[in-house]
Tab-separated table of C-alpha atoms in Angstrom:
chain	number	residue	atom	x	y	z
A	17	UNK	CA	97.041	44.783	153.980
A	18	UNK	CA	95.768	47.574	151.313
A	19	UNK	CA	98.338	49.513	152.675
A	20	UNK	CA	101.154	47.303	151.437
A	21	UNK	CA	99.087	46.653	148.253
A	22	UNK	CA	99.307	50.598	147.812
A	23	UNK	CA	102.482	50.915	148.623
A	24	UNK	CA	103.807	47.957	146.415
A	25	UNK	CA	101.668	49.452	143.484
A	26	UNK	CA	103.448	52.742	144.017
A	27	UNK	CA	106.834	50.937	143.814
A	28	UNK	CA	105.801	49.218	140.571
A	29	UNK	CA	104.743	52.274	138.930
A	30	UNK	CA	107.543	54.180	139.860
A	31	UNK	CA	109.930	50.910	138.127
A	32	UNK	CA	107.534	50.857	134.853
A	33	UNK	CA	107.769	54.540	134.484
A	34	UNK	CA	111.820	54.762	134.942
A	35	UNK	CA	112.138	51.438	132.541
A	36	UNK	CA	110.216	53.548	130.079
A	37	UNK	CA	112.203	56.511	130.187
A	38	UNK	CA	115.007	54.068	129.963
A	39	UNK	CA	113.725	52.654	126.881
A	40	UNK	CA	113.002	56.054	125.280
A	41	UNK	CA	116.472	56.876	125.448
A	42	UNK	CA	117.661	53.873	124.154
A	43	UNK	CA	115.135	55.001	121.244
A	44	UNK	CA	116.483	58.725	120.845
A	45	UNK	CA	119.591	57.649	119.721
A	46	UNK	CA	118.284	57.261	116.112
A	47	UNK	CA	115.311	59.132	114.443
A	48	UNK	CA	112.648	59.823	116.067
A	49	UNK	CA	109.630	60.570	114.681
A	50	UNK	CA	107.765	64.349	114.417
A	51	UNK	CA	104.587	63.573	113.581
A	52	UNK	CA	102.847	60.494	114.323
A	53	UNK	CA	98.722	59.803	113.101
A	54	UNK	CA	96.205	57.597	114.878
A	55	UNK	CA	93.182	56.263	113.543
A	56	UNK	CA	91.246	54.850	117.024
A	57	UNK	CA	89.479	51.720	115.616
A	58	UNK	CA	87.635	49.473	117.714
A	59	UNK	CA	86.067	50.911	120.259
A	60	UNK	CA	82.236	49.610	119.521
A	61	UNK	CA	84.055	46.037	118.865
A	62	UNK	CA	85.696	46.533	122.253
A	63	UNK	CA	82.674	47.361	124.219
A	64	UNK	CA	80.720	44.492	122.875
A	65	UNK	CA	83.720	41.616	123.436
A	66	UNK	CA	83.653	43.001	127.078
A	67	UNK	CA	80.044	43.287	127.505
A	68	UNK	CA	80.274	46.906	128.454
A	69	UNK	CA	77.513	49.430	128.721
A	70	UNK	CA	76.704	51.669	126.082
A	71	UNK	CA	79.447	54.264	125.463
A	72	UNK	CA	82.124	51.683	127.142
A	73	UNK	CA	83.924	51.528	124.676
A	74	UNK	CA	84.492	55.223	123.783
A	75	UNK	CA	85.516	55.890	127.587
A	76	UNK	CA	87.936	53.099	127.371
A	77	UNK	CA	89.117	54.920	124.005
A	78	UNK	CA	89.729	58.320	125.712
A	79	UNK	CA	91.403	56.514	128.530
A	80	UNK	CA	94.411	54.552	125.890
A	81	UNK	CA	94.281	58.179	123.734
A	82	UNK	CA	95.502	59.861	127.356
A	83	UNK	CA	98.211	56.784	127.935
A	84	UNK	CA	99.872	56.793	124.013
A	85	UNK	CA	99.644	60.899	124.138
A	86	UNK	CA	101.919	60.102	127.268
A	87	UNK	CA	104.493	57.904	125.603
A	88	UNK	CA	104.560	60.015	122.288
A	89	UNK	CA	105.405	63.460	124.182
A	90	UNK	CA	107.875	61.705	126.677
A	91	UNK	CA	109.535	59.773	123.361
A	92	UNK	CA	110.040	63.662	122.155
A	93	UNK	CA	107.050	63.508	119.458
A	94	UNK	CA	105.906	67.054	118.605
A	95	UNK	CA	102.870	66.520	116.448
A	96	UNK	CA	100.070	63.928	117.031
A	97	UNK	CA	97.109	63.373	114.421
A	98	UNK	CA	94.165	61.845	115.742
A	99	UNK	CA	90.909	60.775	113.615
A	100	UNK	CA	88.351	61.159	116.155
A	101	UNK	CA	85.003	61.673	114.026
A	102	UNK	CA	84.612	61.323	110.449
A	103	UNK	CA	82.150	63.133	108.064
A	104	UNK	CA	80.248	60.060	107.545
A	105	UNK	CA	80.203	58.494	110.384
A	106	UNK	CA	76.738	61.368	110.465
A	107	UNK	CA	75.269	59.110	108.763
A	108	UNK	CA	74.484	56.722	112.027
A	109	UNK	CA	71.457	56.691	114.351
A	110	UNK	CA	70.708	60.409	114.976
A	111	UNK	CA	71.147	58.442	118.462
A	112	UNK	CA	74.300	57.480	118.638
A	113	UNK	CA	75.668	60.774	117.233
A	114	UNK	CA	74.131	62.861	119.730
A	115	UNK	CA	75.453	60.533	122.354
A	116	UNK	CA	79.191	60.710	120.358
A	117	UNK	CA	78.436	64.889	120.976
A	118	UNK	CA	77.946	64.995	124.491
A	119	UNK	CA	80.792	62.199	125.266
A	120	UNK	CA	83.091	64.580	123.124
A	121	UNK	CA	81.929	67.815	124.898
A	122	UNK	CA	82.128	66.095	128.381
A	123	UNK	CA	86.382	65.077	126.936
A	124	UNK	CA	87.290	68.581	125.765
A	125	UNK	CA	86.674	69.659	128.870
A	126	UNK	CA	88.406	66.993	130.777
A	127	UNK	CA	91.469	67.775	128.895
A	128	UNK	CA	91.551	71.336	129.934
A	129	UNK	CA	91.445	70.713	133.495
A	130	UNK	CA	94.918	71.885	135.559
A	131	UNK	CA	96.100	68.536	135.909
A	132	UNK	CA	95.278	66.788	132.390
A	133	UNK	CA	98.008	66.215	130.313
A	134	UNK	CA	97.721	69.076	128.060
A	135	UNK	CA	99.215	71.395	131.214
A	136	UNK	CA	101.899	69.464	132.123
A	137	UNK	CA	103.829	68.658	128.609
A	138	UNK	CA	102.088	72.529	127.432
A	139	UNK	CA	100.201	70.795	124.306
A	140	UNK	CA	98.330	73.146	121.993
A	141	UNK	CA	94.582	71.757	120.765
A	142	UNK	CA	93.855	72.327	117.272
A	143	UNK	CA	90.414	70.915	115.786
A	144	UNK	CA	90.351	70.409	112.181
A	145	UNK	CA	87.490	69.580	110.078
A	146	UNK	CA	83.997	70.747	108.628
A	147	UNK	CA	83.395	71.916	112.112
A	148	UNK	CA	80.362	73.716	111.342
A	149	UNK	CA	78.309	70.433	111.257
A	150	UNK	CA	79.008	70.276	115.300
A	151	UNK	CA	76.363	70.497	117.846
A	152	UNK	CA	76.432	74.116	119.383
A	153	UNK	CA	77.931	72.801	122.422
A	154	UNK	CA	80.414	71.134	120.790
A	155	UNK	CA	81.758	73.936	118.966
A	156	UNK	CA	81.372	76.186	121.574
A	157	UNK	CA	83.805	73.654	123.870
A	158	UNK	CA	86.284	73.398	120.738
A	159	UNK	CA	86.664	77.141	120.304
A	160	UNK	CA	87.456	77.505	123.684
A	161	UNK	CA	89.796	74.732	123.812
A	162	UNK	CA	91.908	76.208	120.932
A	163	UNK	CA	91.876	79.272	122.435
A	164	UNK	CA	92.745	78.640	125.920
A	165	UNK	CA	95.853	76.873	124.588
A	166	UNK	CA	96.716	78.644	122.042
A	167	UNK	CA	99.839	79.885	123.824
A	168	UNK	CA	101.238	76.564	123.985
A	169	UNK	CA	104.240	75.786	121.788
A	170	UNK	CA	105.641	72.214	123.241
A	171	UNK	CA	103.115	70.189	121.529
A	172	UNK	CA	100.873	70.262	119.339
A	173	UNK	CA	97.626	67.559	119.269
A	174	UNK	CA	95.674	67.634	116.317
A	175	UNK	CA	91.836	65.949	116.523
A	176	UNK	CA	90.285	65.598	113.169
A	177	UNK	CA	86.775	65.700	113.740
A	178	UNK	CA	83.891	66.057	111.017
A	179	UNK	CA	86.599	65.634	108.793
A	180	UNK	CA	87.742	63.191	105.947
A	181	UNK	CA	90.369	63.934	103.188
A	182	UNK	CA	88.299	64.355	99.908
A	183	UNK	CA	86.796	67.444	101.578
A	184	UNK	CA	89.901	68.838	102.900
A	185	UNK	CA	91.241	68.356	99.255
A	186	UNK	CA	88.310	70.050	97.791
A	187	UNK	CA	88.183	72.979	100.139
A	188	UNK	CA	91.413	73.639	99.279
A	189	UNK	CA	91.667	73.680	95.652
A	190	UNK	CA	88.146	75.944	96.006
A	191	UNK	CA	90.487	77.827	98.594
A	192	UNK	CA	93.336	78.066	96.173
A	193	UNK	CA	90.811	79.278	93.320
A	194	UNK	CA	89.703	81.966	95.189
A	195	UNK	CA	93.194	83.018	96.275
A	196	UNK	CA	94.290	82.985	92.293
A	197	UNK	CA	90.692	84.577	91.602
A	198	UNK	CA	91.720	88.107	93.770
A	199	UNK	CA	94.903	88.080	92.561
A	200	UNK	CA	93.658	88.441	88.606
A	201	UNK	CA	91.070	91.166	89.937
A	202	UNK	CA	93.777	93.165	91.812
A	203	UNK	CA	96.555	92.737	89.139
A	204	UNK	CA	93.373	93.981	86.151
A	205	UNK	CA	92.567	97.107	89.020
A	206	UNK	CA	96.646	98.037	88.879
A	207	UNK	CA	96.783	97.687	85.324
A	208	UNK	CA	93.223	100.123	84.547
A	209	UNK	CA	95.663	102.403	87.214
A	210	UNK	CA	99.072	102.452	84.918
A	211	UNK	CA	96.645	103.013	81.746
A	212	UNK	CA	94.584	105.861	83.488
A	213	UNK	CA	97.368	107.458	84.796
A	214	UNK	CA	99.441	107.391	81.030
A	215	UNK	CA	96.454	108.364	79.409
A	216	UNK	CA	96.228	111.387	81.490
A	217	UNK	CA	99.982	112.216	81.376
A	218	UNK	CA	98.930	112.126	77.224
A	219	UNK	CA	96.293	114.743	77.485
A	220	UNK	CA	97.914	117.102	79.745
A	221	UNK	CA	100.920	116.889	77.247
A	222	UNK	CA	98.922	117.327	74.220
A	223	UNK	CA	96.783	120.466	75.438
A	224	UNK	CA	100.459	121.691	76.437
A	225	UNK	CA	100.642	120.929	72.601
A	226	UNK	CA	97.816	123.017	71.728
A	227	UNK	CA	97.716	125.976	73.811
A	228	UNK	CA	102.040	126.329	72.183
A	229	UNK	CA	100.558	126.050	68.683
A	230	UNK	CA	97.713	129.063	69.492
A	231	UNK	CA	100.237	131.321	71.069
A	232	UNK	CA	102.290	130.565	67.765
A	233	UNK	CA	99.276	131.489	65.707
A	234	UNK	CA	98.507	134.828	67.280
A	235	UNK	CA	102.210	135.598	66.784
A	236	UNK	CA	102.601	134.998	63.433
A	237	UNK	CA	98.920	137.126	63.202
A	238	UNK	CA	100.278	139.894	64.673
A	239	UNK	CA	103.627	139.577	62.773
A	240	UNK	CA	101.486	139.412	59.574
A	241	UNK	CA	99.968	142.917	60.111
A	242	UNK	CA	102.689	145.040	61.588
A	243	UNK	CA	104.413	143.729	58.563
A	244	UNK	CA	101.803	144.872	55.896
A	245	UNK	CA	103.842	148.047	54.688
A	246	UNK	CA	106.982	146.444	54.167
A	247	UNK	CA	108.783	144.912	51.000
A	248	UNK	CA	107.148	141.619	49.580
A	249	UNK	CA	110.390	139.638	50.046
A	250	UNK	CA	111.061	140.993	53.746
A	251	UNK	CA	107.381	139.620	54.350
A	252	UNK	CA	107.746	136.478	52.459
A	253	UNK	CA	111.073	135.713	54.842
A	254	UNK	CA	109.211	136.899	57.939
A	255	UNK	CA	106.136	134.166	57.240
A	256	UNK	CA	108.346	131.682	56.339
A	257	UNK	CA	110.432	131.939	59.603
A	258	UNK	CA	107.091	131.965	61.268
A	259	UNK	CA	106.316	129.191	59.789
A	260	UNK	CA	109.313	127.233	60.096
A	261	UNK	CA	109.391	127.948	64.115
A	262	UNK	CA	106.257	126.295	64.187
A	263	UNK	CA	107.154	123.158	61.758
A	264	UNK	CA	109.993	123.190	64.404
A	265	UNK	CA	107.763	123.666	67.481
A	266	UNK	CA	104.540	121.048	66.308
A	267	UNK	CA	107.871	118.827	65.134
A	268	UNK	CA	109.390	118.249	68.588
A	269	UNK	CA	106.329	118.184	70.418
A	270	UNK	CA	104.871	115.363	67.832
A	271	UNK	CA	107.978	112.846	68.764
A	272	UNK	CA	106.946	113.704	72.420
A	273	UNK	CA	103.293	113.228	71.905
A	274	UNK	CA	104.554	109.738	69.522
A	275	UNK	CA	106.934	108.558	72.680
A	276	UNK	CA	104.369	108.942	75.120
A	277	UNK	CA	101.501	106.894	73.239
A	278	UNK	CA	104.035	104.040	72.260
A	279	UNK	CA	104.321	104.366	76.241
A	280	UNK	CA	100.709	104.037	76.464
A	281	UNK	CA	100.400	101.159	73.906
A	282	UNK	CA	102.868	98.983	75.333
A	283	UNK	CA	100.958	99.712	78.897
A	284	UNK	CA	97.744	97.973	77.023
A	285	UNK	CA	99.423	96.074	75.149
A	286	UNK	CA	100.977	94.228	78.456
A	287	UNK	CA	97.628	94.321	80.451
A	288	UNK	CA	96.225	92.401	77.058
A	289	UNK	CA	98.606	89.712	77.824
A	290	UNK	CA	98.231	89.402	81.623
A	291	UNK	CA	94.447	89.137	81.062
A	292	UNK	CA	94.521	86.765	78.490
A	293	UNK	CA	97.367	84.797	80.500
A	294	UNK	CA	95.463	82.178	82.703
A	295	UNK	CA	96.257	81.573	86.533
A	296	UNK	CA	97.748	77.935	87.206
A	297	UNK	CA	97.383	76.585	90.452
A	298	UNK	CA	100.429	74.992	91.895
A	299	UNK	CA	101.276	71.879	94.479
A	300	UNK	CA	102.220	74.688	96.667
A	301	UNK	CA	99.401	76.438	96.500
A	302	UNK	CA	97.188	73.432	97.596
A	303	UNK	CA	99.471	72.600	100.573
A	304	UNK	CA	99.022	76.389	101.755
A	305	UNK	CA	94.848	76.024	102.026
A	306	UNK	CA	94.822	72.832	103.073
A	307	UNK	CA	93.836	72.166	107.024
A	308	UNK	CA	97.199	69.523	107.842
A	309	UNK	CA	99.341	72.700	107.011
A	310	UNK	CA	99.976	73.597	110.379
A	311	UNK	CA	101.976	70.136	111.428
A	312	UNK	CA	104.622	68.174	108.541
A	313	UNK	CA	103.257	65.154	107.451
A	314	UNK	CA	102.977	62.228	109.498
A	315	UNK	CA	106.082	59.774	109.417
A	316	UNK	CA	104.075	56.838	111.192
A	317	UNK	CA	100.221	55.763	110.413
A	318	UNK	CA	99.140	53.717	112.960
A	319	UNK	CA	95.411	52.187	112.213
A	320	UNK	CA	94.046	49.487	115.042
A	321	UNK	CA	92.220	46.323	114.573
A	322	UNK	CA	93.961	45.277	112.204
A	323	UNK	CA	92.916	46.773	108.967
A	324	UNK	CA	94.538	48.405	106.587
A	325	UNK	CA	92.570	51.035	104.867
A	326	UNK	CA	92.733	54.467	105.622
A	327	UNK	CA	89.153	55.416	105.813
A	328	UNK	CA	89.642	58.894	103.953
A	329	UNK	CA	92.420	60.494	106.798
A	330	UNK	CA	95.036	62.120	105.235
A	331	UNK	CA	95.695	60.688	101.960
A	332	UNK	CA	97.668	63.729	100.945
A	333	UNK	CA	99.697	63.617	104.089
A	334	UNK	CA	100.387	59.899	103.425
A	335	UNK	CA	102.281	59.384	100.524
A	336	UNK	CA	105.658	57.725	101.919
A	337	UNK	CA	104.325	56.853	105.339
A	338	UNK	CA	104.929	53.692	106.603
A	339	UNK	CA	101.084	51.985	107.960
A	340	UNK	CA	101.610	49.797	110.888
A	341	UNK	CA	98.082	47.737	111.751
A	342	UNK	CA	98.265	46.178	115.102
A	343	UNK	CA	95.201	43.136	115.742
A	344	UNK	CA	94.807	45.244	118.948
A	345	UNK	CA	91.781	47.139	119.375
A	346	UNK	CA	92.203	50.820	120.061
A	347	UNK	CA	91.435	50.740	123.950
A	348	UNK	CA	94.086	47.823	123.916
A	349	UNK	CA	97.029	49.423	122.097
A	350	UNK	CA	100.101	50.196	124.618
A	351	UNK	CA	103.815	50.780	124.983
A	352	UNK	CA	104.890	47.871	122.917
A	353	UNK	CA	103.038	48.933	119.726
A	354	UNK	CA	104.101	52.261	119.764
A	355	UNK	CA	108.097	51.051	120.292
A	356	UNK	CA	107.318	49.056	117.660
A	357	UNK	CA	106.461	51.082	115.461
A	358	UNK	CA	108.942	53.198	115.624
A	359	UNK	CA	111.826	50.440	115.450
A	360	UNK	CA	110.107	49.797	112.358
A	361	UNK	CA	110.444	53.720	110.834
A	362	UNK	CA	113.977	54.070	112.261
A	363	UNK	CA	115.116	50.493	110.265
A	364	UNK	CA	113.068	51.863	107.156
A	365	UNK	CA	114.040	55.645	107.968
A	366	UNK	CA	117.250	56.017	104.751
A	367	UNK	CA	114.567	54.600	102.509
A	368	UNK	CA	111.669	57.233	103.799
A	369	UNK	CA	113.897	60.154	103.259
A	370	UNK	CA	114.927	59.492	99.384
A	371	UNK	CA	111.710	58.694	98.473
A	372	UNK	CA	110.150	61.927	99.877
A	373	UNK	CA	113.213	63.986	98.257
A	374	UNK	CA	111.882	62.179	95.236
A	375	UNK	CA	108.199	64.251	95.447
């Protein structure tokens, strides 16, 4: 008899699985979606309308994240967001987090083993966040996971944890400032360069200045007393030739000496105006620091439960996304709320794509 069942359940899940390929294609013929963001609500509300034990709720969690990662990769989804611990929610029973920290420890490293999901579609972990405020363990198991699949390129799954928006925002503008900050101090270290180097150029030209003007001097000396004996007028035309090659000489080398300084002043003049110039910061240089900028920005928002606020998770990212709320509680959400949601970006998909051509 439980051989039959087996067999029979085998059958079945063979059908649902070739149905849902089926359906995927029918879904591939218009847009599909890049990037689509979770925010898993209900798991405490879950565990308590089932009566499970502590913890339920967040194992039944992990379980529905494994079964939509599924759908999304085999739909041809690149990029999925989920919010998996906010900043705040530190805040609760010192308890309860710890208990959050081992139950996330105990799921990294589920997810790396051979036959998790992460292997077979190639999916690359990336951990975003303030993840300094982790448990040691924690971190330790999040380093590694980012760096054993780091060499994945198929997917990409992105788990915010200790994260919410405002600081993401914030370190990046303080990321940006910094950025704008070493670019004043190296452009004020290449302009003290140019000056140095002009000034230098200036005083090796004007001792050549000097040194021209002496050897003139001891010329027209020497010319002064060899000439002693002869007539006043022959001596009065030799010191004024002397005289005049020098007007000549200090002449030219005075328009050099003038070209070079004007050289010199404009050099200052320039590095006056870049220093008193302030550094803007720009959109783009926001969107460089901030931590979403290794994925686009999400085209669907899907929040269970039924509510409709974002909870600080990506409000940059979420300017012309489209927020679909199901009633279902995260461990509940399945195959028809994700199809769903995407029939309802493909019929609003023309719209979606002027408005962000419009930012």
């Amino acid at each position: 008899m439980q051989k039959n069942r087996g067999i029979t359940d085998n059958l079945l899940g063979g059908l649902y699985c070739y149905l849902r390929k089926c359906l995927f294609g029918i879904l591939s013929v218009g847009p599909v979606p890049s990037h689509i963001a979770f925010i898993m609500d209900g798991n405490r509300r879950y565990a308590k309308k089932r009566n499970l034990a502590e913890g339920g709720g967040h194992r039944a969690g992990f379980t529905a994240l494994l079964s939509i990662l599924r759908y999304c990769y085999e739909l041809g989804v690149k990029y999925v967001s989920v919010y998996a611990f906010s900043i705040d929610n530190f805040r609760r029973k010192p308890k309860d987090v710890q208990y959050l920290m081992e139950l996330m420890r105990e799921k990294i490293d589920e997810l790396l083993q051979q036959e998790s999901i992460i292997n077979e579609y190639g999916v690359r972990l990336l951990f975003i966040g303030k993840l300094q405020l982790l448990s040691e363990p924690v971190r330790v198991a999040v380093e590694k996971a980012m760096r054993v699949t780091a060499h994945n390129n198929q997917r990409v799954l992105i788990i915010c944890i200790a994260y919410t928006s405002t600081d993401e925002i914030a370190r990046a503008v303080q990321e940006s400032c910094k950025d704008k900050s070493d670019e004043v101090q190296a452009s004020k270290v290449a302009n003290v360069s140019n000056g140095a180097i002009a000034r230098t150029s200036l005083g090796m030209h004007s001792n050549s200045i000097d040194l021209h003007f002496q050897d003139s001097c001891k010329d027209y000396l020497s010319a002064t007393k060899d000439c002693s004996t002869d007539l006043e007028g022959v001596e009065v035309a030799r010191e004024k030739g002397v005289f005049a090659h020098n007007a000549k000489t200090l002449d030219n080398y005075s328009e050099a000496e003038i070209t070079t300084s004007n050289e010199l002043i404009e050099i200052t003049e320039e590095s006056k105006y870049k220093e008193d110039e302030l550094p803007s910061i720009k959109l783009v240089d926001i969107e460089k620091n901030i931590y979403m900028a290794v994925a686009p920005d999400p085209d669907i928002l899907i929040r269970t439960s039924g509510e409709a606020r974002l909870s600080n998770f990506l409000l940059w990212q979420t300017s012309v996304c489209p927020l679909y709320s199901p009633a279902a509680l995260w461990p509940e959400i399945g195959l028809r709320h994700l199809v769903w949601a995407v029939l309802n970006f493909q019929r609003h998909h023309f719209y979606l794509e002027k408005k962000k051509k419009q930012f």
